[in-house]
Short mmCIF file of C-alpha atoms in Angstrom, two decimals:
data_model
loop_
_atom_site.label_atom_id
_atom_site.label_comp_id
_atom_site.label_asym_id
_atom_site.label_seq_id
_atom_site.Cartn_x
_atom_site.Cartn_y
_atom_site.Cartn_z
CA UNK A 1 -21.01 8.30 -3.35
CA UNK A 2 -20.82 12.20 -2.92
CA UNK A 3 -20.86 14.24 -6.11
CA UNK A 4 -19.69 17.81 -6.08
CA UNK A 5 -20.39 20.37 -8.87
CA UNK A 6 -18.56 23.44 -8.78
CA UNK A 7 -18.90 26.68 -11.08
CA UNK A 8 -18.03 28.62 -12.73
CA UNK A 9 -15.46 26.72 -14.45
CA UNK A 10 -13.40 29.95 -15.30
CA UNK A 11 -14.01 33.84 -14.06
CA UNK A 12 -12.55 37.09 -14.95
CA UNK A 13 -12.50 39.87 -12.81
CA UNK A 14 -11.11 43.35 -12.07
CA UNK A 15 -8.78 43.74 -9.20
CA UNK A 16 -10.39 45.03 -6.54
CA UNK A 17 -13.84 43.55 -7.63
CA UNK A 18 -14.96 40.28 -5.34
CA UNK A 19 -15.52 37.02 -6.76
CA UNK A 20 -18.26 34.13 -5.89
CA UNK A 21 -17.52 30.71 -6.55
CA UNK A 22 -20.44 27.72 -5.72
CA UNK A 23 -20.69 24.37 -5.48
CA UNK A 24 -23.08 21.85 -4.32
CA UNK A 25 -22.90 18.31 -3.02
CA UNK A 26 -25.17 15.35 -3.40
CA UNK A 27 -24.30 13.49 0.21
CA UNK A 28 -26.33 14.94 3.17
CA UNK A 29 -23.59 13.06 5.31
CA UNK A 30 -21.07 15.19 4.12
CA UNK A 31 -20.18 17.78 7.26
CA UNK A 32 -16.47 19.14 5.92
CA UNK A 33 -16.20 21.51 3.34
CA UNK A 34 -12.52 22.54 1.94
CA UNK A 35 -11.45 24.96 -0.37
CA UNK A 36 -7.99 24.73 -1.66
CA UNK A 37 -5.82 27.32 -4.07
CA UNK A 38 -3.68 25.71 -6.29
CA UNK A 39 -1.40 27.70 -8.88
CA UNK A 40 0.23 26.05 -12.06
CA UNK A 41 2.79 23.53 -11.22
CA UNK A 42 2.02 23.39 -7.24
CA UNK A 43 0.23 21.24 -4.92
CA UNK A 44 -3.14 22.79 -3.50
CA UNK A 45 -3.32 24.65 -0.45
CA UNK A 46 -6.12 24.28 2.00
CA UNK A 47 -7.48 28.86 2.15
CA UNK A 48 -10.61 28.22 4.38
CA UNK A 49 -13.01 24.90 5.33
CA UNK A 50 -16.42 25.13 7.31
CA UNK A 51 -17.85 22.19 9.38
CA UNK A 52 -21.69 21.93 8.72
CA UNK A 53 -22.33 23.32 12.32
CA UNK A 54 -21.52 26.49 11.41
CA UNK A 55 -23.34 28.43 8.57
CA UNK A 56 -20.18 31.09 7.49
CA UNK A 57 -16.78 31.49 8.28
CA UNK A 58 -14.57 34.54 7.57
CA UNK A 59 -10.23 34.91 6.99
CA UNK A 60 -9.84 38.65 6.18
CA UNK A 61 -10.67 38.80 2.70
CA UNK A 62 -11.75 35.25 2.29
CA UNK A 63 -15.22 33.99 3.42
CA UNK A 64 -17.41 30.69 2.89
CA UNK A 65 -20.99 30.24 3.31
CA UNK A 66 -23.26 26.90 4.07
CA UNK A 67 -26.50 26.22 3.65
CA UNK A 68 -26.86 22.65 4.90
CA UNK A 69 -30.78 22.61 3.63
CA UNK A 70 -29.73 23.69 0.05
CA UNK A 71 -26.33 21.49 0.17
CA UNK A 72 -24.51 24.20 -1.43
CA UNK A 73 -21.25 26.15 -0.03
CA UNK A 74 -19.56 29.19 -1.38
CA UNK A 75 -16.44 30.43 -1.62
CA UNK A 76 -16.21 34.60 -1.40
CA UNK A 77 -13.27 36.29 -1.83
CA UNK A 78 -13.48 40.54 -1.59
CA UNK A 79 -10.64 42.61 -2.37
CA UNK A 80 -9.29 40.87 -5.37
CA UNK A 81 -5.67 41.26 -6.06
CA UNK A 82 -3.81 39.63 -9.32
CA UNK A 83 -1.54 37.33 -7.00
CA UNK A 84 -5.39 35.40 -6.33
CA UNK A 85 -5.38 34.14 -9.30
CA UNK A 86 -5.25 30.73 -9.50
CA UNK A 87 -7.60 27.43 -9.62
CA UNK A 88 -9.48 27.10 -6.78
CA UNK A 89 -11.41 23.77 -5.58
CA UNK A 90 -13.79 22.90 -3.43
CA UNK A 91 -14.46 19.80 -1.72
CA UNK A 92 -16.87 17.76 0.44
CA UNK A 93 -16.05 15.14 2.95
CA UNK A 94 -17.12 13.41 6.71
CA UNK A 95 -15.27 14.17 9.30
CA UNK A 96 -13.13 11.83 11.43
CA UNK A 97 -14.00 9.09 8.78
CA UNK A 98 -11.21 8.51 7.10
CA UNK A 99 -12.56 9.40 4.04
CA UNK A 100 -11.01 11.32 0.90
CA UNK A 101 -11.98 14.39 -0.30
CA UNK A 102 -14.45 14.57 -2.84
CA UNK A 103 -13.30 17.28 -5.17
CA UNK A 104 -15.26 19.91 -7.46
CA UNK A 105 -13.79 20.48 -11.10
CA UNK A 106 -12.57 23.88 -10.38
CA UNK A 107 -12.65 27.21 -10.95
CA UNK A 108 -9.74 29.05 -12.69
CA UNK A 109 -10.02 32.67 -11.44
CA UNK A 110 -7.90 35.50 -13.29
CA UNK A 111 -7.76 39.00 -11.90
CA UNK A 112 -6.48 41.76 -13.70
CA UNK A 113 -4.93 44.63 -13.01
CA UNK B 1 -0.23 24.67 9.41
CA UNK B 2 0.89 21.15 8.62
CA UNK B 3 3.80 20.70 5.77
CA UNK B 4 3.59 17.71 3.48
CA UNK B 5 6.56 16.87 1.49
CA UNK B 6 7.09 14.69 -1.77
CA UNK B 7 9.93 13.58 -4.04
CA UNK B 8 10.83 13.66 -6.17
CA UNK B 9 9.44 16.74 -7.59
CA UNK B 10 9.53 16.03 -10.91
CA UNK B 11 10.87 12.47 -13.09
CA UNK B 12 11.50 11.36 -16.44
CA UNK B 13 11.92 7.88 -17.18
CA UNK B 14 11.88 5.58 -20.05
CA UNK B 15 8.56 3.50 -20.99
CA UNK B 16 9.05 0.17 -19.53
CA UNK B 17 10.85 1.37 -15.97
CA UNK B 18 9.25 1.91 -12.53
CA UNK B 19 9.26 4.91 -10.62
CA UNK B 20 8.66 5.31 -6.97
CA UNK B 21 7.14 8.27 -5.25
CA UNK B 22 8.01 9.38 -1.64
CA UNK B 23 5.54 11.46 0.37
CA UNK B 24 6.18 12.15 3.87
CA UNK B 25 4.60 14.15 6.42
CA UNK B 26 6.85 16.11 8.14
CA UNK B 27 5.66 17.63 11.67
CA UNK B 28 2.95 15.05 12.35
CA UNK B 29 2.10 11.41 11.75
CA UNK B 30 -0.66 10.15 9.79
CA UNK B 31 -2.05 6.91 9.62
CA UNK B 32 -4.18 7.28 6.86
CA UNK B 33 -2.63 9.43 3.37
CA UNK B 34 -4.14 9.60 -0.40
CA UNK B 35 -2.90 9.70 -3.35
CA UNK B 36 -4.75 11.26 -6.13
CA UNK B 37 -3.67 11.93 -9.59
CA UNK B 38 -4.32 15.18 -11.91
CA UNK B 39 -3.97 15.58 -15.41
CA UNK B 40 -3.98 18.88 -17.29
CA UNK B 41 -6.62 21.53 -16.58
CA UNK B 42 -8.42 18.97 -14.55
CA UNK B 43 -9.32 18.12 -11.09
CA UNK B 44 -8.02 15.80 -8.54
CA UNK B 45 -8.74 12.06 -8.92
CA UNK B 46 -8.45 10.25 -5.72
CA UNK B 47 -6.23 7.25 -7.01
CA UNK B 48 -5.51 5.01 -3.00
CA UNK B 49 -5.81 5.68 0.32
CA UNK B 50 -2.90 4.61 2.12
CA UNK B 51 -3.14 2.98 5.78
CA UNK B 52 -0.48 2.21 7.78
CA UNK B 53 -0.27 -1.15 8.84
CA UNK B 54 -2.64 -2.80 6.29
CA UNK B 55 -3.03 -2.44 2.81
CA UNK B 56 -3.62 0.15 0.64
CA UNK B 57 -7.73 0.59 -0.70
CA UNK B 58 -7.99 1.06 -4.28
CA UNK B 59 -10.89 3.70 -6.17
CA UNK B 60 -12.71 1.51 -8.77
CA UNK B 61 -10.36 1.56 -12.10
CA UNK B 62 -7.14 1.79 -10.41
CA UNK B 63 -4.60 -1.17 -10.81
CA UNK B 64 -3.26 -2.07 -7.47
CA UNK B 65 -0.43 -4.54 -9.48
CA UNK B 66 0.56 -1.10 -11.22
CA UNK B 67 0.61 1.69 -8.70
CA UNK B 68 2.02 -0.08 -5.82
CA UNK B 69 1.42 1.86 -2.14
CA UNK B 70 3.58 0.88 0.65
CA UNK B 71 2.82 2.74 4.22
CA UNK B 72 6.24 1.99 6.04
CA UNK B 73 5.55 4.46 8.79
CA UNK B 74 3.42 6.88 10.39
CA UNK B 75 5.11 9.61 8.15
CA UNK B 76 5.86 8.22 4.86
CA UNK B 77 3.88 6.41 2.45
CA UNK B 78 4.98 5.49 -1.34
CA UNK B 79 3.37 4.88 -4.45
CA UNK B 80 5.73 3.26 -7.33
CA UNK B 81 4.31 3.11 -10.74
CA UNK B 82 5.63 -0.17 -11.91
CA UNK B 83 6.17 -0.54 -16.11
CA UNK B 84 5.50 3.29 -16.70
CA UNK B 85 3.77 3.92 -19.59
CA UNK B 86 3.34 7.39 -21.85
CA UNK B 87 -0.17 7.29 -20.24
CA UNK B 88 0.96 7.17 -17.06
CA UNK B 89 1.81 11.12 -17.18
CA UNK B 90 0.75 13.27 -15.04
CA UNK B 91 0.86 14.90 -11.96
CA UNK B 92 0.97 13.11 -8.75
CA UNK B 93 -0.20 14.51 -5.59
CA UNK B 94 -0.59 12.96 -2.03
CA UNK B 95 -2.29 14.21 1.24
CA UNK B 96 -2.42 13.44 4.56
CA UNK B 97 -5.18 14.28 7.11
CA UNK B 98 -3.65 16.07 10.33
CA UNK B 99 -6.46 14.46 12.58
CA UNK B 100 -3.79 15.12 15.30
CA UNK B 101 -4.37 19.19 15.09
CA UNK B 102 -7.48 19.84 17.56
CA UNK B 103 -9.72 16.82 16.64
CA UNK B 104 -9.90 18.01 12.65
CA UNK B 105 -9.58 16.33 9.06
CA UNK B 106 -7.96 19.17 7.59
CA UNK B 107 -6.10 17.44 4.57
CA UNK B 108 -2.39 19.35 3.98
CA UNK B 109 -1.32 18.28 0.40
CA UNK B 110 1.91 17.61 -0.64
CA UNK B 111 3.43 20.01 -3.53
CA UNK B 112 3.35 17.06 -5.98
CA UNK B 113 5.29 15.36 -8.35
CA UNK B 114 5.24 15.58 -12.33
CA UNK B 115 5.88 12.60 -14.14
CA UNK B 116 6.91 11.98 -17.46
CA UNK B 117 7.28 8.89 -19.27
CA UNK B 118 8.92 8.53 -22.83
#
């Protein structure tokens, strides 16, 4: 089955400063990458996904990279404000399969003011 | 985008009882949802995938007598957790692909539901 690692597990920045978060996959049939934004007590909420035909994808200050050869995605966000913070997760998954979403650990990302 | 609902959003019952979870997509239908479970500071763990019209798969370690899933419609699938135990606590969350919205698989989640067993 598809394993995805995701890290950091936690990171601090400034606001204003960007922040990177990776993960990899193990399932070359994967072709859907998710990232959701879930704060304490809430649901997550899909921020940006990338099919495997494209190599980056961009939503103002939110961007996410592919490199299909690598199997790893990234999750960019620029601009950092304090109302980012949150745990963010990424995930990996077929299209039009059916399948669930296969679901890194997470990344808890603070920014302060 | 697509809004997922649940309810209730948060239960506390008595070791012993069974709760039942409702999760219902509201502006689209979905034949397929999941139901994944998260305890504290950790990530989702994909419990049952729903289907409508047949029955309910299973991830390896999950008792299908125990978390029953019933699909009654296109927009609303349950999940009861029969004879609730303290270790049943945690944080419920479903999702439902919107395969209707331009040919995708984007998965809208549902703002979960805490439970808490005595």
């Amino acid at each position: 089955g598809e394993n995805v690692e995701q890290h950091p597990s936690t990171l601090s920045v400034q606001e204003g400063d960007s922040a990177v978060i990776k993960c990899t996959y193990s399932d070359s049939a994967s072709n859907y990458f998710p990232w959701y934004k879930q704060e304490l007590g809430k649901g997550p909420q899909l921020i940006i996904d990338i099919r495997s035909n494209v190599g980056e994808k961009k939503d103002q200050r939110i961007a996410v990279t592919l490199n299909k050869t690598a199997k790893h995605f990234s999750l960019h966000i620029t601009e950092t404000q304090p109302e980012d913070s949150a745990v963010y997760f990424c995930a990996a998954s077929r299209l039009n399969s059916g399948y669930a979403l296969n679901f890194g650990k997470g990344t808890s990302l603070l920014v302060t003011p | 985008g697509a809004v997922v609902s649940q309810h209730p959003s948060r239960v506390i019952c008595k070791s012993g009882t069974s709760v039942k979870i409702e999760c219902r997509s509201l502006d689209f239908q979905a034949t397929t949802m999941f139901w994944y479970r998260q305890f504290p500071k950790q990530s989702l763990m994909l419990m049952a995938t729903s289907n409508e019209g047949s029955k309910a798969t299973y991830e390896q370690g999950v008792e299908k007598d125990k978390f029953l899933i019933n699909h009654a419609s296109l927009t609303l699938s349950t999940l009861t957790v029969t004879s609730a135990h303290p270790e049943d606590s945690s944080f419920y969350i479903c999702s439902a692909p919107n395969g209707l919205a331009g040919g995708t698989d984007t998965q809208y989640f549902g703002p979960g539901t805490r439970l808490t067993v005595l």
